[in-house]
CSV table of C-alpha atoms and ligand atoms in Angstrom, one decimal:
chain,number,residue,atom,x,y,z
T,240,UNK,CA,-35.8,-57.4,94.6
T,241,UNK,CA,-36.9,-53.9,95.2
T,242,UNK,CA,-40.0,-53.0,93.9
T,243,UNK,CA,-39.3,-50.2,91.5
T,244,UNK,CA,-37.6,-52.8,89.4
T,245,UNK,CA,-40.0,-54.6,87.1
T,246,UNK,CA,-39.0,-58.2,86.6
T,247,UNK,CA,-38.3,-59.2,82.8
T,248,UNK,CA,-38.4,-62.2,81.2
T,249,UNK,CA,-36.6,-62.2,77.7
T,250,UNK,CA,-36.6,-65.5,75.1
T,251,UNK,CA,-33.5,-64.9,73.4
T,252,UNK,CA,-34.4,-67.1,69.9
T,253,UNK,CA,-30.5,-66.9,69.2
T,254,UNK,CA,-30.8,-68.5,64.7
T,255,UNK,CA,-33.8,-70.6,65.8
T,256,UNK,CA,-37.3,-70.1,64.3
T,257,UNK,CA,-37.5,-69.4,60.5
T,258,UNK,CA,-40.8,-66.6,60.2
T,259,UNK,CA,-43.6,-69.0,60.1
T,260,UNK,CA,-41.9,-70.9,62.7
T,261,UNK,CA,-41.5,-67.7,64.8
T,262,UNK,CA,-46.0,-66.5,64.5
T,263,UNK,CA,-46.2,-70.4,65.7
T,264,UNK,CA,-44.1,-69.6,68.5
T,265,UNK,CA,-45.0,-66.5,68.9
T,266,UNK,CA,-49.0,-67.5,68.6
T,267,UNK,CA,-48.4,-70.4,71.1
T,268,UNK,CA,-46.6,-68.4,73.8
T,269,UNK,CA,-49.5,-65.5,73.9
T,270,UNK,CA,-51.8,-68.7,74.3
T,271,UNK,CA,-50.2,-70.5,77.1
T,272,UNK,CA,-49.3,-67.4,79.5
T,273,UNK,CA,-51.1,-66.7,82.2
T,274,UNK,CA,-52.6,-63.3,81.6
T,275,UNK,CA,-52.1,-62.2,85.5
T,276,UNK,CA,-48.2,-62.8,84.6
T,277,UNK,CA,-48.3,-59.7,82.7
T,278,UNK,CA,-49.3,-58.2,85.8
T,279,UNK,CA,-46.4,-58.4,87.7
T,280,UNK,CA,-43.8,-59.7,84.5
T,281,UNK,CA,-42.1,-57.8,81.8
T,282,UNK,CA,-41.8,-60.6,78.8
T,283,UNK,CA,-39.9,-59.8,75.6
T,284,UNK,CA,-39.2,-62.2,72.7
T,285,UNK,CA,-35.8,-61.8,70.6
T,286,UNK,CA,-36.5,-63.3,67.1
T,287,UNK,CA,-34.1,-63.7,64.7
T,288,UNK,CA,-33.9,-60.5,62.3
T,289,UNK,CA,-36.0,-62.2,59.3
T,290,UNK,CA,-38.8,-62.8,61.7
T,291,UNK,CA,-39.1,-59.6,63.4
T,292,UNK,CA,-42.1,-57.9,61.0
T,293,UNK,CA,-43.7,-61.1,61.1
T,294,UNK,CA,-43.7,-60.9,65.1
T,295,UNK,CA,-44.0,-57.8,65.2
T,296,UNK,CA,-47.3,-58.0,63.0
T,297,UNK,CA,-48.5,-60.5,65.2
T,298,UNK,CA,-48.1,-59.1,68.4
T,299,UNK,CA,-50.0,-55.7,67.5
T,300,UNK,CA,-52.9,-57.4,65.7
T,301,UNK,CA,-53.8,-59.9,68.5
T,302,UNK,CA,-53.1,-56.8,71.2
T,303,UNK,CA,-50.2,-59.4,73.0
T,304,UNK,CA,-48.3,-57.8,76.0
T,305,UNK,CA,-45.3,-59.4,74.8
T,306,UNK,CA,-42.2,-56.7,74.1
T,307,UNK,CA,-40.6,-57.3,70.8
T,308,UNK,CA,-36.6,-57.6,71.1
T,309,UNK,CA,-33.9,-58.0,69.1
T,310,UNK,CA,-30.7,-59.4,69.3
T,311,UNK,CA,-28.4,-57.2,67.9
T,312,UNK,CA,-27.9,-54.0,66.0
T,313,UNK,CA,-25.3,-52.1,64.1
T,314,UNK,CA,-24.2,-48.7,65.5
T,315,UNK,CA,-24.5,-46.6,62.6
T,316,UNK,CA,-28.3,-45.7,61.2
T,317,UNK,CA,-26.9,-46.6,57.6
T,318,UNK,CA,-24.7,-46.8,54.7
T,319,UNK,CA,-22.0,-49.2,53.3
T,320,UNK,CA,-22.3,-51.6,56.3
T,321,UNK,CA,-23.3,-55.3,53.8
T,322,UNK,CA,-25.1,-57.4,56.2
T,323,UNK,CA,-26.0,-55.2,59.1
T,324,UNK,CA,-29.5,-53.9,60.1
T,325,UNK,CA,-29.4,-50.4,61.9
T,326,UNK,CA,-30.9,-49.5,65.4
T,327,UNK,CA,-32.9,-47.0,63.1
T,328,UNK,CA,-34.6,-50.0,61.1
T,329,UNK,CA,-35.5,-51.7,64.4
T,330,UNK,CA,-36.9,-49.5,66.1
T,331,UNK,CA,-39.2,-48.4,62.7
T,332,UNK,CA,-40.7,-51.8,63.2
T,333,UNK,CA,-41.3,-51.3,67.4
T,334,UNK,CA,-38.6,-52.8,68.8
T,335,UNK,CA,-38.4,-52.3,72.3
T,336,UNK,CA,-35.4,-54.0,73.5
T,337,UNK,CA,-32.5,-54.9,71.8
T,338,UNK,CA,-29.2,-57.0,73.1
T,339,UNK,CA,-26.5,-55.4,72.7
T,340,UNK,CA,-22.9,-57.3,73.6
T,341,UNK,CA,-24.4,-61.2,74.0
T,342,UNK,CA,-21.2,-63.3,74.4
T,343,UNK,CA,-21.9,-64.9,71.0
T,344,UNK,CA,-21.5,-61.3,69.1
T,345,UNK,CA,-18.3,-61.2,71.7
T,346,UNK,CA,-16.2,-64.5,71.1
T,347,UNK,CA,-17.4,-65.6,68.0
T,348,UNK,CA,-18.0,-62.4,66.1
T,349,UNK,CA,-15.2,-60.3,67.6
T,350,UNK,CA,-17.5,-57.8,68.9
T,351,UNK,CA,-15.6,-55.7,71.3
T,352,UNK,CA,-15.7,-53.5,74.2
T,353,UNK,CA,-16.0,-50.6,72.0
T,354,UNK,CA,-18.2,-51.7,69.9
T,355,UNK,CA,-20.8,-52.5,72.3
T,356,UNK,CA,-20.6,-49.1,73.7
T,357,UNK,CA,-21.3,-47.2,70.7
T,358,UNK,CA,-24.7,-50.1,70.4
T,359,UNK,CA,-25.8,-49.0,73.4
T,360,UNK,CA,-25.4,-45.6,72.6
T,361,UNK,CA,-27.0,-45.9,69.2
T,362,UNK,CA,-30.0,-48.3,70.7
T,363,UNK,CA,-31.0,-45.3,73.5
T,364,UNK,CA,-30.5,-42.4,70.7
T,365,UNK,CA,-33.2,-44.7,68.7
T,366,UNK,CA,-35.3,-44.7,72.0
T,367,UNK,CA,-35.2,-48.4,72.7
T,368,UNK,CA,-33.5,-50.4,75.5
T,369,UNK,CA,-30.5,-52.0,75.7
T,370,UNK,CA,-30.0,-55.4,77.2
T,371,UNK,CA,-26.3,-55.4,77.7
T,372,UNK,CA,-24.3,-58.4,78.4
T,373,UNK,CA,-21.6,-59.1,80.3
T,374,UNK,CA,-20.1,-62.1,81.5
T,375,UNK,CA,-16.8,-64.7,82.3
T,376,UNK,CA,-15.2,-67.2,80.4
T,377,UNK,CA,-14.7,-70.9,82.7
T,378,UNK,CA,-10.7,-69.9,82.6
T,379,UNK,CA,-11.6,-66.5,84.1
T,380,UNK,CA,-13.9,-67.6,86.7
T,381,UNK,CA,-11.5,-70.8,87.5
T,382,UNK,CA,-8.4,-68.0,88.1
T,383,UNK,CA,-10.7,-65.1,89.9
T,384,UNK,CA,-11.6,-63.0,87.3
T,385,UNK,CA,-15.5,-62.9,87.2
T,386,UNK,CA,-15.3,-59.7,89.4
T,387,UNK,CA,-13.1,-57.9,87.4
T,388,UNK,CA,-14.0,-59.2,83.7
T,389,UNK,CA,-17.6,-58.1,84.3
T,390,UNK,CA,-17.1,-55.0,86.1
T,391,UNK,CA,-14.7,-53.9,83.5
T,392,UNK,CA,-16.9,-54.9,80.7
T,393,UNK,CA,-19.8,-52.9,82.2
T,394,UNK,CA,-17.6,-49.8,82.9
T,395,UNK,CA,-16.5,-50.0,79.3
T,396,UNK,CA,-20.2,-50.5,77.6
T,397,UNK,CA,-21.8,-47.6,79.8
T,398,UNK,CA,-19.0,-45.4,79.4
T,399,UNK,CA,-20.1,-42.0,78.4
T,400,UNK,CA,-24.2,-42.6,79.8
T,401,UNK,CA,-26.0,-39.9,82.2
T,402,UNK,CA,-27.6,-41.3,85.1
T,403,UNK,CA,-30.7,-41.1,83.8
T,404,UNK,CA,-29.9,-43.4,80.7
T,405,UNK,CA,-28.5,-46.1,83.0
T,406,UNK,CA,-30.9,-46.4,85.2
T,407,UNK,CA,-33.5,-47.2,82.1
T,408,UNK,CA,-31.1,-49.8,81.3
T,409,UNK,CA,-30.8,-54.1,81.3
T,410,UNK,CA,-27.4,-55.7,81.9
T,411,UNK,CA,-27.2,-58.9,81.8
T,412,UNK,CA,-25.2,-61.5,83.8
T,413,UNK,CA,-24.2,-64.6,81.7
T,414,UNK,CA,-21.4,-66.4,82.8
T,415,UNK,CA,-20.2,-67.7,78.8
T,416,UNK,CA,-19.7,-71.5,80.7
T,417,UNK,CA,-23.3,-71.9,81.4
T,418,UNK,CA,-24.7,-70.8,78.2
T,419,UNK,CA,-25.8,-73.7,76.3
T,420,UNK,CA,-24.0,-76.0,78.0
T,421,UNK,CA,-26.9,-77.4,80.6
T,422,UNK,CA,-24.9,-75.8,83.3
T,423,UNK,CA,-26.1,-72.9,86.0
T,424,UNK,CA,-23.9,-70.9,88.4
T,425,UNK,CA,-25.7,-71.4,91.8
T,426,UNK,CA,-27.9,-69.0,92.6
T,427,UNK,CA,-25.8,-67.3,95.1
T,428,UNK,CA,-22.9,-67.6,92.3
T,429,UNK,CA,-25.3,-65.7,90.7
T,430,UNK,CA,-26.3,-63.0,92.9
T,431,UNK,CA,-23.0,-62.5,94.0
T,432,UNK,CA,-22.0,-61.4,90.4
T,433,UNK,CA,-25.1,-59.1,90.0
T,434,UNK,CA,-24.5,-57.4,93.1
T,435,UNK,CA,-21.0,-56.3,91.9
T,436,UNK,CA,-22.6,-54.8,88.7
T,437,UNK,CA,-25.2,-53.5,90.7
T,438,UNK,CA,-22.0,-51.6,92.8
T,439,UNK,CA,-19.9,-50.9,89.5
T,440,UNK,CA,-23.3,-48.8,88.7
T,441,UNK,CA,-23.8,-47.1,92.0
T,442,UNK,CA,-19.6,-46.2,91.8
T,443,UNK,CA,-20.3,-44.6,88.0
T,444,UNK,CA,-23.8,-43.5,88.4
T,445,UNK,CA,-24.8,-43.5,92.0
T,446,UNK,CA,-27.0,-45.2,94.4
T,447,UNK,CA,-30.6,-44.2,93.0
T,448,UNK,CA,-29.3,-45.4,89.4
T,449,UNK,CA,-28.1,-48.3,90.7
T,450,UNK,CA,-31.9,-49.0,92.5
T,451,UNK,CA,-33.6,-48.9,89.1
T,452,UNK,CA,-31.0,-50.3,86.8
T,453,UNK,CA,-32.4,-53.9,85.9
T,454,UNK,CA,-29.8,-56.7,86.1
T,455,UNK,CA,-31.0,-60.4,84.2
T,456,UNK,CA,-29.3,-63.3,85.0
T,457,UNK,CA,-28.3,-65.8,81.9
T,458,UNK,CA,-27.2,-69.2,81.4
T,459,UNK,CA,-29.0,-72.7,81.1
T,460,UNK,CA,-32.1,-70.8,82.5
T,461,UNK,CA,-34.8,-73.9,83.2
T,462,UNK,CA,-38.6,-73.6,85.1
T,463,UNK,CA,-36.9,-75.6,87.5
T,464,UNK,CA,-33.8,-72.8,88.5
T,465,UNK,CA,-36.2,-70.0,87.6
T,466,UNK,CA,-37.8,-69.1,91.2
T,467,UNK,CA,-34.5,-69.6,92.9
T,468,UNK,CA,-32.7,-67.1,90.9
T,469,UNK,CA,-35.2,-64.5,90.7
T,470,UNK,CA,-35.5,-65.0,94.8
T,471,UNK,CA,-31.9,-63.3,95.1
T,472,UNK,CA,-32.2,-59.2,95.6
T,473,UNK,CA,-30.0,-58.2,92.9
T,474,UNK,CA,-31.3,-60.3,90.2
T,475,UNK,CA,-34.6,-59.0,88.6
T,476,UNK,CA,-34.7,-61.1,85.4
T,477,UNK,CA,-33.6,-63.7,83.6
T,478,UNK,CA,-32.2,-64.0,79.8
T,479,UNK,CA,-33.1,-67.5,78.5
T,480,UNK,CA,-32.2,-68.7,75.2
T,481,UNK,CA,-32.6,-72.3,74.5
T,482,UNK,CA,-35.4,-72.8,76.9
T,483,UNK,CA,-37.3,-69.3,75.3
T,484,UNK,CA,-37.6,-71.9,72.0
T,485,UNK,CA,-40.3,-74.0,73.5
T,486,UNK,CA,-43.5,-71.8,74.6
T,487,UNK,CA,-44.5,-74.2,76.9
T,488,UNK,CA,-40.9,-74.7,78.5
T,489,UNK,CA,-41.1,-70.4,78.5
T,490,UNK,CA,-43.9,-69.9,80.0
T,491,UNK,CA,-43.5,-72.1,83.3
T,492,UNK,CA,-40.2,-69.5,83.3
T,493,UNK,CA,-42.4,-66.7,83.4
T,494,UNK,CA,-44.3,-68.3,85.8
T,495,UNK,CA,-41.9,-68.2,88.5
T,496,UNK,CA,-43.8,-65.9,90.5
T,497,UNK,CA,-46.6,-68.3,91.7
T,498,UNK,CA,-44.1,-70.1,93.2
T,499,UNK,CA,-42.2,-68.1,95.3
T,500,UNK,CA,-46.0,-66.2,96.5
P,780,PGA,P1,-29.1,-70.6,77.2
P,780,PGA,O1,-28.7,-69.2,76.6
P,780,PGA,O2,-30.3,-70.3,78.1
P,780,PGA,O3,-29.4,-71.5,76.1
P,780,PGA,O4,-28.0,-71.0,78.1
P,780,PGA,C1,-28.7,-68.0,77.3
P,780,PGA,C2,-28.2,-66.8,76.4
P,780,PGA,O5,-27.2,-67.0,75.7
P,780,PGA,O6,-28.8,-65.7,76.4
């Protein structure tokens, strides 16, 4: 992994954690880190909307160098939109980082291609960070489609972004048939996927975008797959949602580092 690129650790809570579940977590997590991880690792937490003040609360008071993320957004700053919390609202309370485009919102939700874009556009306008996600169903992968299902997805999310705003950006690599399901491409499965994204970027944006554009690998992310993914050059982070719920379980992620020196 080049230098330039920071790695990033994110805990994405998915409906877990109710709000004094999430300062437990929250609490726990600041405790068991290793303060030299901040050092060298970028760690964001993705609560669940309800808990985000609470979080957020608790990550200024103690002085925590945990980044506050959400994990999803409506495009529009307001009006007749029942249910949906604005990018305007989240980043009034400090969020940093929001996912934008997560499978979940994809194939359960119906989010689509569109809509993600006009998140990510509406998360940068609101000066916060888009994590945007991308990835292949286990039909797609089995007929040869991860290339093109990610690359288009990516092409399609970005569409419309300057270099500038690209290279500030997350994507995300989650193949949908390791989410949740104990499963993890191989780390080479892995890195082969990034790299393509990492192209698709330097065809749209160019080469120096596609140096500083951060790429995450997700998917049944566990301490023990943790150092071999983040040893591949094109993956500089890792989204990690079931594992993120136990602070313990998080924190050997974040600890990677020590064991690839
Ligand atoms: P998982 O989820 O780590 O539980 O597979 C990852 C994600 O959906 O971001």
């Amino acid at each position: 992994m080049a230098d330039a690129r920071r790695p990033l650790i994110s805990g994405n809570w998915k409906m877990n954690h109710n709000h004094f579940e999430a300062i437990q977590a929250v609490q726990k997590l600041a405790y068991v880190l290793n303060p030299a991880d901040h050092d060298v690792v970028d760690v964001s937490v993705h609560p669940p909307f309800t808990d985000i003040r609470s979080v957020q609360t608790v990550i200024e008071s103690d002085q925590m160098r945990l980044i506050l993320g959400a994990q999803h957004c409506h495009f529009e700053e307001k009006g007749a939109f029942t249910g949906e919390v604005s990018p305007t609202m989240l980043a009034k309370l400090n969020v940093a980082l929001v996912i934008v485009g997560h499978s979940e919102r994809r194939e359960v939700f119906g989010e689509t291609d569109e809509e993600a874009r006009r998140k990510v556009a509406a998360v940068l306008s609101n000066g916060m960070t888009p994590i945007f996600c991308c990835g292949e169903t286990q039909e797609e992968r089995v007929a040869g489609g991860t290339d093109d299902k990610v690359s288009g997805q990516v092409r399609a999310g970005l569409a419309g972004l300057s270099p500038q705003q690209v290279a500030g950006l997350v994507i995300a690599y989650e193949p949908i048939w390791a989410i949740g399901t104990g499963l993890t491409a191989t780390p080479e499965d892995a890195q082969a996927a990034c790299r393509v994204l990492r192209g698709v970027v330097a065809d749209g944006w160019g080469r120096a975008t596609a140096d500083s554009v951060r790429i995450q690998y997700g998917g049944s992310v566990k301490p023990v797959n943790a150092p071999d993914m983040m040893m591949q050059p094109d993956i500089d982070g890792l989204l990690v949602g079931g594992a993120s719920l136990d602070p313990n379980e998080f924190a050997r992620i974040v600890a990677y580092h020590r064991l690839i020196g």
